[in-house]
Tab-separated table of C-alpha atoms and ligand atoms in Angstrom:
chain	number	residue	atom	x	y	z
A	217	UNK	CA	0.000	0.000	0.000
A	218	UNK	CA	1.458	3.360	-0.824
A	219	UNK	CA	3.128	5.185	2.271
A	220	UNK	CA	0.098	8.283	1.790
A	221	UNK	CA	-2.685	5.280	2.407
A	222	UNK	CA	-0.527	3.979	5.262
A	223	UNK	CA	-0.046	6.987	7.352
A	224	UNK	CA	-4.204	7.717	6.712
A	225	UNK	CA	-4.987	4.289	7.572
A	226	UNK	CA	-3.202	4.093	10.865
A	227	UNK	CA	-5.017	6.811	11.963
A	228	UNK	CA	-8.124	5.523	11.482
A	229	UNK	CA	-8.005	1.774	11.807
A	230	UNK	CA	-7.177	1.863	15.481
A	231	UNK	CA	-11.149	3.505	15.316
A	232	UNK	CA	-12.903	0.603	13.590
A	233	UNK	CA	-12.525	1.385	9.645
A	234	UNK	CA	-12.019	-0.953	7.045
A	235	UNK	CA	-9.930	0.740	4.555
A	236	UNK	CA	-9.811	-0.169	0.504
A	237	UNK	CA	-7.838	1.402	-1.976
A	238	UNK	CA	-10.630	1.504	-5.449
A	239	UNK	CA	-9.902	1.007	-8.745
A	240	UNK	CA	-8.994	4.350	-10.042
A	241	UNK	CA	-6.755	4.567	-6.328
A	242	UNK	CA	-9.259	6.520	-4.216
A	243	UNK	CA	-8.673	5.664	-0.172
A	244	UNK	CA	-11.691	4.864	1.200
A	245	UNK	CA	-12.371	4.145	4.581
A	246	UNK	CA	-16.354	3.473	5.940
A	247	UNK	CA	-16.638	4.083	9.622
A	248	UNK	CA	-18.057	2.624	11.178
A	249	UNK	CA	-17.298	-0.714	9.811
A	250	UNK	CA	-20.453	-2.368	10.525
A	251	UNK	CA	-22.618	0.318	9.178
A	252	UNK	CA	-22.712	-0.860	5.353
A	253	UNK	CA	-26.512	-0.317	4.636
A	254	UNK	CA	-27.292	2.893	6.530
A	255	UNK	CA	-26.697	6.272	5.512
A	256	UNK	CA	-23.687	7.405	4.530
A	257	UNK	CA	-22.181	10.713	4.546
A	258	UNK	CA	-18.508	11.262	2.802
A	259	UNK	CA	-16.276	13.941	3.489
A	260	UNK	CA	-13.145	14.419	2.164
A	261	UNK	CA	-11.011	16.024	-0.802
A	262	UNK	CA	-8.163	15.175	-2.586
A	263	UNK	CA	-4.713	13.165	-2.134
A	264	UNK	CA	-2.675	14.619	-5.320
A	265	UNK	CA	-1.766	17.930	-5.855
A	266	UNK	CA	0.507	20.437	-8.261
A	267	UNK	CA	4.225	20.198	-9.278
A	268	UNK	CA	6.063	22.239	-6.839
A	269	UNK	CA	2.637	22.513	-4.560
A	270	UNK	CA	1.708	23.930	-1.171
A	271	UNK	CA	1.124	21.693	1.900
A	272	UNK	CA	-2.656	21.929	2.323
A	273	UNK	CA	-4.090	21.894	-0.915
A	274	UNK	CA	-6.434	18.718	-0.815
A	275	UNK	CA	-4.546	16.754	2.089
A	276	UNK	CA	-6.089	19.206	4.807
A	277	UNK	CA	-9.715	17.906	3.936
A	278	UNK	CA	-8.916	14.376	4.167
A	279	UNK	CA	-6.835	14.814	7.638
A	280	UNK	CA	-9.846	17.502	8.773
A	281	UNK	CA	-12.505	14.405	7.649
A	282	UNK	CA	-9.853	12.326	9.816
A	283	UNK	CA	-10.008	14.408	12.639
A	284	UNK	CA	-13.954	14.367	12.941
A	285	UNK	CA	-13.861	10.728	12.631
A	286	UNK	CA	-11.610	10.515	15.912
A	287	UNK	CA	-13.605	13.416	17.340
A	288	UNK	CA	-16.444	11.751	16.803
A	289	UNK	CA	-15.556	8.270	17.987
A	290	UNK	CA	-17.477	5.845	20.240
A	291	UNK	CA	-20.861	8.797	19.728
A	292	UNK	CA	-23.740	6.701	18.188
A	293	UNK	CA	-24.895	8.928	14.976
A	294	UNK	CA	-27.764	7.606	12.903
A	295	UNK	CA	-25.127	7.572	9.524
A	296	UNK	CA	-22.076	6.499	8.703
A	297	UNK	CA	-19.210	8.288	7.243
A	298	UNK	CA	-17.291	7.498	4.478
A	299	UNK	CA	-14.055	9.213	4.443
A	300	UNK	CA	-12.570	9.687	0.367
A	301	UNK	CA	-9.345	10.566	-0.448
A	302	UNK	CA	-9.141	11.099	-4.254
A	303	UNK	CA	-6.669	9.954	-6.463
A	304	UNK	CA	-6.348	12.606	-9.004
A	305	UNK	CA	-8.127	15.961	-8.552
A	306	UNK	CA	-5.668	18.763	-10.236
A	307	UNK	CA	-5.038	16.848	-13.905
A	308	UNK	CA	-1.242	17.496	-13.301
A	309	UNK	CA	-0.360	14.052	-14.834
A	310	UNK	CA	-2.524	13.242	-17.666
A	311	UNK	CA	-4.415	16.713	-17.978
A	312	UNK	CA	-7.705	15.600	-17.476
A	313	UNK	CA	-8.760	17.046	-14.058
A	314	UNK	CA	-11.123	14.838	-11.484
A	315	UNK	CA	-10.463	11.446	-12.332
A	316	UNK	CA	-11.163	10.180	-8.514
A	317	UNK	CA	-14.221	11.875	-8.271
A	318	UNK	CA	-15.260	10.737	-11.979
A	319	UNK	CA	-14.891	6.856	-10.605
A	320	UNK	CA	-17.595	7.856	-8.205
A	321	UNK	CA	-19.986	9.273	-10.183
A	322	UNK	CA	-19.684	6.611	-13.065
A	323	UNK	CA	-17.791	9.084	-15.710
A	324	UNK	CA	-14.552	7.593	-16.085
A	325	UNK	CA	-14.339	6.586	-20.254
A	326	UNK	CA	-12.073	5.626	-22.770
A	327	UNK	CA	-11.192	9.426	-23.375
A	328	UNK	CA	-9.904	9.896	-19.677
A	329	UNK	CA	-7.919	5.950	-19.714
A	330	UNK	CA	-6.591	6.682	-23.261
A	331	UNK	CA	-5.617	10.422	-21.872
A	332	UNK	CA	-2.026	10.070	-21.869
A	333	UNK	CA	1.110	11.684	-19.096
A	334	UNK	CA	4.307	13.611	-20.736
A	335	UNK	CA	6.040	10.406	-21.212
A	336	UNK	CA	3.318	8.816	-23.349
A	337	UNK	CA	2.088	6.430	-20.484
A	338	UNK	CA	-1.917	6.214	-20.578
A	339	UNK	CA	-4.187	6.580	-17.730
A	340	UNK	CA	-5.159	3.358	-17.876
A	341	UNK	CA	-1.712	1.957	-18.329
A	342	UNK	CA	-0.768	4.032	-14.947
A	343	UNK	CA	-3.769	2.410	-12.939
A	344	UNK	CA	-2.384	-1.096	-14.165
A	345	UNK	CA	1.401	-0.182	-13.575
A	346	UNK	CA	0.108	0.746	-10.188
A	347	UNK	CA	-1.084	-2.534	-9.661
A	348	UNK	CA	-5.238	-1.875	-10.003
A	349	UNK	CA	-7.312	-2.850	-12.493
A	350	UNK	CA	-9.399	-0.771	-15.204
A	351	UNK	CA	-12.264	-3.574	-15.026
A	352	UNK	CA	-12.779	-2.954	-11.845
A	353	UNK	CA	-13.940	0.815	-11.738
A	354	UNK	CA	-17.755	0.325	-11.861
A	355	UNK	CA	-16.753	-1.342	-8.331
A	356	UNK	CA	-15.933	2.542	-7.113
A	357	UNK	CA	-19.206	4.212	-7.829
A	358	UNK	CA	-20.886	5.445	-4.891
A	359	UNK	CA	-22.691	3.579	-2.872
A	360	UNK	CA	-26.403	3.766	-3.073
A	361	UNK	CA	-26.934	4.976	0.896
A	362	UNK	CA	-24.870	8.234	-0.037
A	363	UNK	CA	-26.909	10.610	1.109
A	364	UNK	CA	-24.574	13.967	0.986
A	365	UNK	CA	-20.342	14.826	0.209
A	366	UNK	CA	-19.034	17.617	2.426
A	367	UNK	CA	-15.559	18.997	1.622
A	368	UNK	CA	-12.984	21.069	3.709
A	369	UNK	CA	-10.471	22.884	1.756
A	370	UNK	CA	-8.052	26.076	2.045
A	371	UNK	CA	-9.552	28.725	0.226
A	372	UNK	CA	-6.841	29.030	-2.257
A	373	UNK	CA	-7.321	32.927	-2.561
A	374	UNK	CA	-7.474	36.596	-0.577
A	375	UNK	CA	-10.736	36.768	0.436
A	376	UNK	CA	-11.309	35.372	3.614
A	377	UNK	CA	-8.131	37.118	4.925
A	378	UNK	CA	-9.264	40.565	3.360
A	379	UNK	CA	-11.892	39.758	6.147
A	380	UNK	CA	-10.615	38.310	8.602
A	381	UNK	CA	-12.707	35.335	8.765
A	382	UNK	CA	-11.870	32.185	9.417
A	383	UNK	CA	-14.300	29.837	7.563
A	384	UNK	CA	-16.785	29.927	4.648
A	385	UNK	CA	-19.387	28.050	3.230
A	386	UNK	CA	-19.035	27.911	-1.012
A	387	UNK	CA	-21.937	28.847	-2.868
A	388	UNK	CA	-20.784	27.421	-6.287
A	389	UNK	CA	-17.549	26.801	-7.986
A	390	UNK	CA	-16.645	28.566	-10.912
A	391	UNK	CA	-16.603	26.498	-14.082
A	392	UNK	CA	-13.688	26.209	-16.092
A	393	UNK	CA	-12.253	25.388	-19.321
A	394	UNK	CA	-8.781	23.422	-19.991
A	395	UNK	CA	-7.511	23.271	-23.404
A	396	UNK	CA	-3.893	22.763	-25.020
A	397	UNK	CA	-2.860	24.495	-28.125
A	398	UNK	CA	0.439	23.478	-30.432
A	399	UNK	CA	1.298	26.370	-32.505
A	400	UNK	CA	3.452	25.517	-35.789
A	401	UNK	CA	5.428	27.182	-37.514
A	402	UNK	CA	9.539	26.578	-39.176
A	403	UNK	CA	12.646	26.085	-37.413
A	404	UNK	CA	15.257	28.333	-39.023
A	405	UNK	CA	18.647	29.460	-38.106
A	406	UNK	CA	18.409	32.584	-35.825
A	407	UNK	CA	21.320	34.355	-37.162
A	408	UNK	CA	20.461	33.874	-40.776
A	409	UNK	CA	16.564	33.758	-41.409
A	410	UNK	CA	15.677	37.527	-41.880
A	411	UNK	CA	12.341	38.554	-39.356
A	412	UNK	CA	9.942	38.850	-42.523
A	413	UNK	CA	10.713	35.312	-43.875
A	414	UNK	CA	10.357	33.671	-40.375
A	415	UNK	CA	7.237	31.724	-39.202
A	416	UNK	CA	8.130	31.711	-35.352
A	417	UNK	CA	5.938	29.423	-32.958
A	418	UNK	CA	7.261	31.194	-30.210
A	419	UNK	CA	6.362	34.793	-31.546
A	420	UNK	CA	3.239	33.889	-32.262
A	421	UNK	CA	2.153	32.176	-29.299
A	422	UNK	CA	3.193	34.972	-27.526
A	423	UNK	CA	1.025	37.405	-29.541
A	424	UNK	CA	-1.428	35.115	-28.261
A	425	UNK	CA	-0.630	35.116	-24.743
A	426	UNK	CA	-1.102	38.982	-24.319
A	427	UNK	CA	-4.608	39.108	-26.375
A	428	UNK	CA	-5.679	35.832	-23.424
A	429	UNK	CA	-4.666	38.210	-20.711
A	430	UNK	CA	-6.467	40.931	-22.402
A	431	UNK	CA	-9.919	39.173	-22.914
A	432	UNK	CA	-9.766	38.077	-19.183
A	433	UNK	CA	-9.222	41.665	-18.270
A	434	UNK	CA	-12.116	42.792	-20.243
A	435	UNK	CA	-14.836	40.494	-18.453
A	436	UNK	CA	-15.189	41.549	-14.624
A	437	UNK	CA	-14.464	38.020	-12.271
A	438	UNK	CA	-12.723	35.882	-15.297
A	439	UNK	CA	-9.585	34.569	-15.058
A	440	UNK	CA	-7.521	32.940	-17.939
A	441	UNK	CA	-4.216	31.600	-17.351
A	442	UNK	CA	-1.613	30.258	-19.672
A	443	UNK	CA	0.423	27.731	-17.143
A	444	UNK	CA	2.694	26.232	-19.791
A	445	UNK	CA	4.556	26.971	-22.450
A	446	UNK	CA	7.055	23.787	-23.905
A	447	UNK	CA	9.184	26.126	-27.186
A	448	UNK	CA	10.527	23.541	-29.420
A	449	UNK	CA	13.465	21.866	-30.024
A	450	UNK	CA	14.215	24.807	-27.317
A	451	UNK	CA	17.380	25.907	-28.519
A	452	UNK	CA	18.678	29.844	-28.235
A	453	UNK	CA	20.001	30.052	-31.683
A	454	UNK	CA	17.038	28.057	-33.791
A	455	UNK	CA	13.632	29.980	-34.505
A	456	UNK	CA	11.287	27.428	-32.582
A	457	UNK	CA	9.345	25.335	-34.874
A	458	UNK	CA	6.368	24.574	-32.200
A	459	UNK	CA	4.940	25.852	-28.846
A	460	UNK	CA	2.494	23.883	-27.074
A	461	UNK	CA	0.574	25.914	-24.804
A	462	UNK	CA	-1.818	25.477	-22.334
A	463	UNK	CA	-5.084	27.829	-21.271
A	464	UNK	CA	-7.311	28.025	-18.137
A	465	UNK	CA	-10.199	30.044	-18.714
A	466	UNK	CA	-13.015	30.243	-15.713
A	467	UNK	CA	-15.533	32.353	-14.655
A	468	UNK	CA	-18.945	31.813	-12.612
A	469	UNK	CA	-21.086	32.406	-15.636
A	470	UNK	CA	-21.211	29.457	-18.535
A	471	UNK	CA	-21.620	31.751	-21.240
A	472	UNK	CA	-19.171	34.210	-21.153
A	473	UNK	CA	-16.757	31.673	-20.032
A	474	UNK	CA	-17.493	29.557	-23.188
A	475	UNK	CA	-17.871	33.187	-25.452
A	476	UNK	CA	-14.195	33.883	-24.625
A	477	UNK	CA	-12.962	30.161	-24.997
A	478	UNK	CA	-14.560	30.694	-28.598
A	479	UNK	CA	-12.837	34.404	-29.358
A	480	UNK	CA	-9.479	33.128	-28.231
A	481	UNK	CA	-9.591	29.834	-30.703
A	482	UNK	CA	-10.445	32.283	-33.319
A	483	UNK	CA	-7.902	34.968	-32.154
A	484	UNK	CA	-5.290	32.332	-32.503
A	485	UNK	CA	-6.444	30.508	-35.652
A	486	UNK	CA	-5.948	34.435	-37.098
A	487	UNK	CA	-2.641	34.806	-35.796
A	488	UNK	CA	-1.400	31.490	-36.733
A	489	UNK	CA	-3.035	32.405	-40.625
A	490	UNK	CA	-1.478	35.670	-40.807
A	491	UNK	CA	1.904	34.447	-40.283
A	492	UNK	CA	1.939	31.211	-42.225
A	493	UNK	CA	1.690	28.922	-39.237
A	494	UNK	CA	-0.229	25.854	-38.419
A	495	UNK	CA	-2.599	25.158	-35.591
A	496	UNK	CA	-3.906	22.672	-33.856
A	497	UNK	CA	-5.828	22.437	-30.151
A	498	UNK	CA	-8.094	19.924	-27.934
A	499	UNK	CA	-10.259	20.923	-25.577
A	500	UNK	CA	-9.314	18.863	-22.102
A	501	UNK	CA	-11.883	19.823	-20.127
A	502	UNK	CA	-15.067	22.092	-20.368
A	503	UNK	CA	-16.809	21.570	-16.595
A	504	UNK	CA	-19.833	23.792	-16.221
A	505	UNK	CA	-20.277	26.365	-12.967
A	506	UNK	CA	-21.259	23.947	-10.040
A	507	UNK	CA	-24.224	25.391	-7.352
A	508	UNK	CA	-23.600	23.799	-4.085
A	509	UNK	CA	-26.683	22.269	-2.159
A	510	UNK	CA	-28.724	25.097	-0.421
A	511	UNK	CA	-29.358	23.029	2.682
A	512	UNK	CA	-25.925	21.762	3.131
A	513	UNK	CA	-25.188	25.091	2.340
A	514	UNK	CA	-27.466	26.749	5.447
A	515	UNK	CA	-26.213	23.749	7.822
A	516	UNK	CA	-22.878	25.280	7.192
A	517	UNK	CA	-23.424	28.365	8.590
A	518	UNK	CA	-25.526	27.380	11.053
A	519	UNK	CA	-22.196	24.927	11.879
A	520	UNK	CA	-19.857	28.001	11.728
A	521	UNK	CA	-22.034	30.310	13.549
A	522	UNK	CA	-22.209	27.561	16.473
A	523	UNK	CA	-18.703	27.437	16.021
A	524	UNK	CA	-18.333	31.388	17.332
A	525	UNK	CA	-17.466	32.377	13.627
A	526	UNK	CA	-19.586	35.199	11.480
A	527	UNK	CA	-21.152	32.655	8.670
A	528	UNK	CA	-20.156	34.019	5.077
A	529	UNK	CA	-20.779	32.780	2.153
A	530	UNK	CA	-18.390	32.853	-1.848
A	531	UNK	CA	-17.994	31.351	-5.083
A	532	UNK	CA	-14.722	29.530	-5.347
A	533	UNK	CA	-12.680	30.148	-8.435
A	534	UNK	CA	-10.552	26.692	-8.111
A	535	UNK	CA	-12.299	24.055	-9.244
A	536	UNK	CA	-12.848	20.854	-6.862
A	537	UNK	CA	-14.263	17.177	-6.533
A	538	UNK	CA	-17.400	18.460	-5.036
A	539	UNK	CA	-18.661	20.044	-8.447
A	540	UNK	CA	-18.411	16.639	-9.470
A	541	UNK	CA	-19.954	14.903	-6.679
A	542	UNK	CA	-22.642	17.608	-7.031
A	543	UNK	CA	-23.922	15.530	-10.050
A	544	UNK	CA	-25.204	12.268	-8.022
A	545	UNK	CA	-25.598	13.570	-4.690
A	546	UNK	CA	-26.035	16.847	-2.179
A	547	UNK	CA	-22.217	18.414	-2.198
A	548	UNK	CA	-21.215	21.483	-0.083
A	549	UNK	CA	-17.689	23.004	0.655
A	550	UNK	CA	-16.463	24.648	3.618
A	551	UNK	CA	-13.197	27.105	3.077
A	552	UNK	CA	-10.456	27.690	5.289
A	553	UNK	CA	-8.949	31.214	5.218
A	554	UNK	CA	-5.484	31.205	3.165
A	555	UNK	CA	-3.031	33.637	4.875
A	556	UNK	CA	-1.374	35.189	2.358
A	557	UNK	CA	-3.532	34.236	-0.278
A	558	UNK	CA	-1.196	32.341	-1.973
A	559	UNK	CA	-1.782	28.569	-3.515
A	560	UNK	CA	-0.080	26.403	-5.671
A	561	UNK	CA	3.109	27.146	-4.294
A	562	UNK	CA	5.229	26.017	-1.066
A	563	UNK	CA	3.978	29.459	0.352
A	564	UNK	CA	0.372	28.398	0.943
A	565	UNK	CA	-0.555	29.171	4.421
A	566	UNK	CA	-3.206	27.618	7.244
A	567	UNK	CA	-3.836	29.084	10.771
A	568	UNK	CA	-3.915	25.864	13.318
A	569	UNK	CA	-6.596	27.918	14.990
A	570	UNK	CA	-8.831	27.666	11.720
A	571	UNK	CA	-8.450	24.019	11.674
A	572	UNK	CA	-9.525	23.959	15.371
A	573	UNK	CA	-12.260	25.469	13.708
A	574	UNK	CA	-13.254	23.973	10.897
A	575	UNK	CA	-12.905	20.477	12.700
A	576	UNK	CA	-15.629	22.466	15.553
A	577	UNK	CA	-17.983	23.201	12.881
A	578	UNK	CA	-17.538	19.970	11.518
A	579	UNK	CA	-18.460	18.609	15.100
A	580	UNK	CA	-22.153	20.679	14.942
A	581	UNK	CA	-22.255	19.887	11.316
A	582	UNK	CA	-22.459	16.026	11.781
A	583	UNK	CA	-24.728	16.633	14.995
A	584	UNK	CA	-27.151	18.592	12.798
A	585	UNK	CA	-27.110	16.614	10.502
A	586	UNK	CA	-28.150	13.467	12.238
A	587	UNK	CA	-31.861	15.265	13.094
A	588	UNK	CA	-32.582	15.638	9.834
A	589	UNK	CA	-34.440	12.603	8.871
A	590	UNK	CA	-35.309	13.531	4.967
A	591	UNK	CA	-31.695	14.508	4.125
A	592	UNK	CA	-30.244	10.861	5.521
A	593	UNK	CA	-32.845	9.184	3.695
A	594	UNK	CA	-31.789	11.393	0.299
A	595	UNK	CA	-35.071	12.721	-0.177
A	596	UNK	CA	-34.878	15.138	-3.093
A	597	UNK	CA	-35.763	18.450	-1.867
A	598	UNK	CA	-37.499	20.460	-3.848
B	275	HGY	O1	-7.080	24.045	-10.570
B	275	HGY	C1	-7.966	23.955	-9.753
B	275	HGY	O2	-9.003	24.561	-9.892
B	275	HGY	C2	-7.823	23.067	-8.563
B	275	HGY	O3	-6.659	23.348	-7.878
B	275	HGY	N1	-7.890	21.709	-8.967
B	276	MN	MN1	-5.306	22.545	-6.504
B	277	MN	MN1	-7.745	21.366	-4.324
């Protein structure tokens, strides 16, 4: 078992869990043991993260979901828990985001297994190398009791600092758009190829670049990002014959998200026409703007005002498994502030005292929950 499923499982088997890895290499751990058939609640987030990442990112909601476990320990609630670690939440690997929370809702398919890592290894080539098996990944669905997903996770962003607040319940999650573009032109020598006879990748993928960062500019609340750019063959003294380049375009609204998406692909199809290049571009990921569940949403803040916290309430710009989740069953998010406001990066921030927190709302949370008869049972509200 690998040493991240270890260290979670000897936390929590000492409790009374019985821990599996699934197929896609989710950790999931039902406690109590003995409680298969009654209602289940999960709570967690996700195990993977970002090339040179922060320390919280994902990790803190499976140790917070952890924590509530212990906390709540030997207490007779009329549910179960089912705490999920997921595999792959960021993409960083094969560039298709959410493939942990896909198993779960039934939407893993032969575009995500055939999706394929930097070294040409597929997704489902890595779940076999890793010793699971692809067959087996109807087996992860979720299980028919699953009456709600709950999610703790670091805010990722300014806002709850700007306000000095140290928890927040998400009202939707921006949706976002992936997408990787290879712009091609000639390799040439750099000393000899005067600028009007050149067709330069790099040039015009950076021509590009500025006119994404404009059109983000021009909408209020979207954000477009170009993460990566790979120049090649890479060399100082050869005009670069390709440049693959990513994009990350989100925003809370569906249509102006997918409106800019459309006037970028166009702006660089021009470009690429004007100066005798090629294009080509795939679309990784197009994930709609996610509500969160209005009455997991109101038990939140009900939690955090319990908890001695003002209740507050924001859209979260990073995506996360409970937009996906949100498709089967209730899903709700509670944010941790970020000091610093920094993510992605080794300087991403937690206070200990908002974990106290969180894992105190978390407390009421489960308590609040268990009263409420219609949600265990997963009757659709209106
Ligand atoms: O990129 C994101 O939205 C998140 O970190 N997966
Ligand atoms: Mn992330
Ligand atoms: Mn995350």
């Amino acid at each position: 078992m690998h040493n991240v499923y270890r260290e979670i499982a000897s936390w929590l088997e000492p409790l009374g869990v019985n821990v599996r890895i699934d197929a896609v290499g989710n950790f999931r751990a039902l406690y109590p043991r003995d409680r298969k058939s009654d209602p289940r609640l999960l709570i967690g987030s996700h195990l993977d993260t970002v090339p040179n990442a922060g320390r919280y990112d994902g990790i803190l909601g499976v140790v917070i979901a952890a924590a509530l476990i212990e906390a709540w320990h030997g207490e007779k609630l009329p549910y179960a828990v089912e705490l999920i670690g997921f595999s792959d939440e960021e993409g960083a690997r094969f560039g298709v985001p959410f493939i942990g929370s896909r198993a779960l809702v039934g939407r893993v398919d032969d575009d995500l297994l055939n999706s394929q890592d930097a070294a040409g290894t597929s997704a489902e080539q890595a779940i076999e190398n890793f010793g699971l098996h692809p067959a087996d990944i109807p087996d992860a669905g979720l299980h028919a009791n699953v009456c709600g997903y709950l999610e703790f996770h670091v805010e990722q962003g300014p806002v709850l600092e700007q306000l000095a607040l140290p928890l927040a319940a998400v009202e939707a999650i921006a949706g976002q758009t992936r997408m990787k573009f290879a712009f091609r032109g000639r390799a040439n020598h750099a000393g000899t190829t005067p600028m009007h006879l050149r067709a330069d990748a790099v040039a015009a993928a950076a021509e590009w670049i500025t006119i994404v960062e404009k059109e983000a500019n021009a909408h209020p609340e979207m954000v477009a990002t170009v993460g990566s750019v790979i120049a090649s063959p890479g060399a100082a003294n050869v005009i670069a014959k390709e440049a693959r380049v990513s994009l990350d375009v989100r925003h809370r609204t569906d249509d102006v998200r997918v409106g800019a998406v459309e006037k970028l692909t166009e702006q660089a199809k021009q470009i690429c026409s004007r100066r005798r290049l090629s294009l080509n571009y795939s679309t990784l990921l197009n994930q709609p703007a996610v509500a969160m569940d209005p009455f997991l949403i109101e038990q939140i803040e009900i939690a955090i005002g319990a908890s001695g916290c003002k209740p507050y309430r924001m859209v979260s710009g990073a995506g996360h498994d409970a937009m996906i989740m949100a498709e089967k069953v209730p899903a709700a998010m509670i944010f941790l502030r970020t000091p610093g406001g920094i993510s992605h990066d080794p300087a991403e921030a937690v206070l200990a005292e908002d974990v106290a927190k969180a894992i105190e709302c978390g407390m009421h949370l489960l308590h609040q929950l268990a009263s409420e008869a219609d949600f265990l049972k997963g009757t659709p509200r209106a």
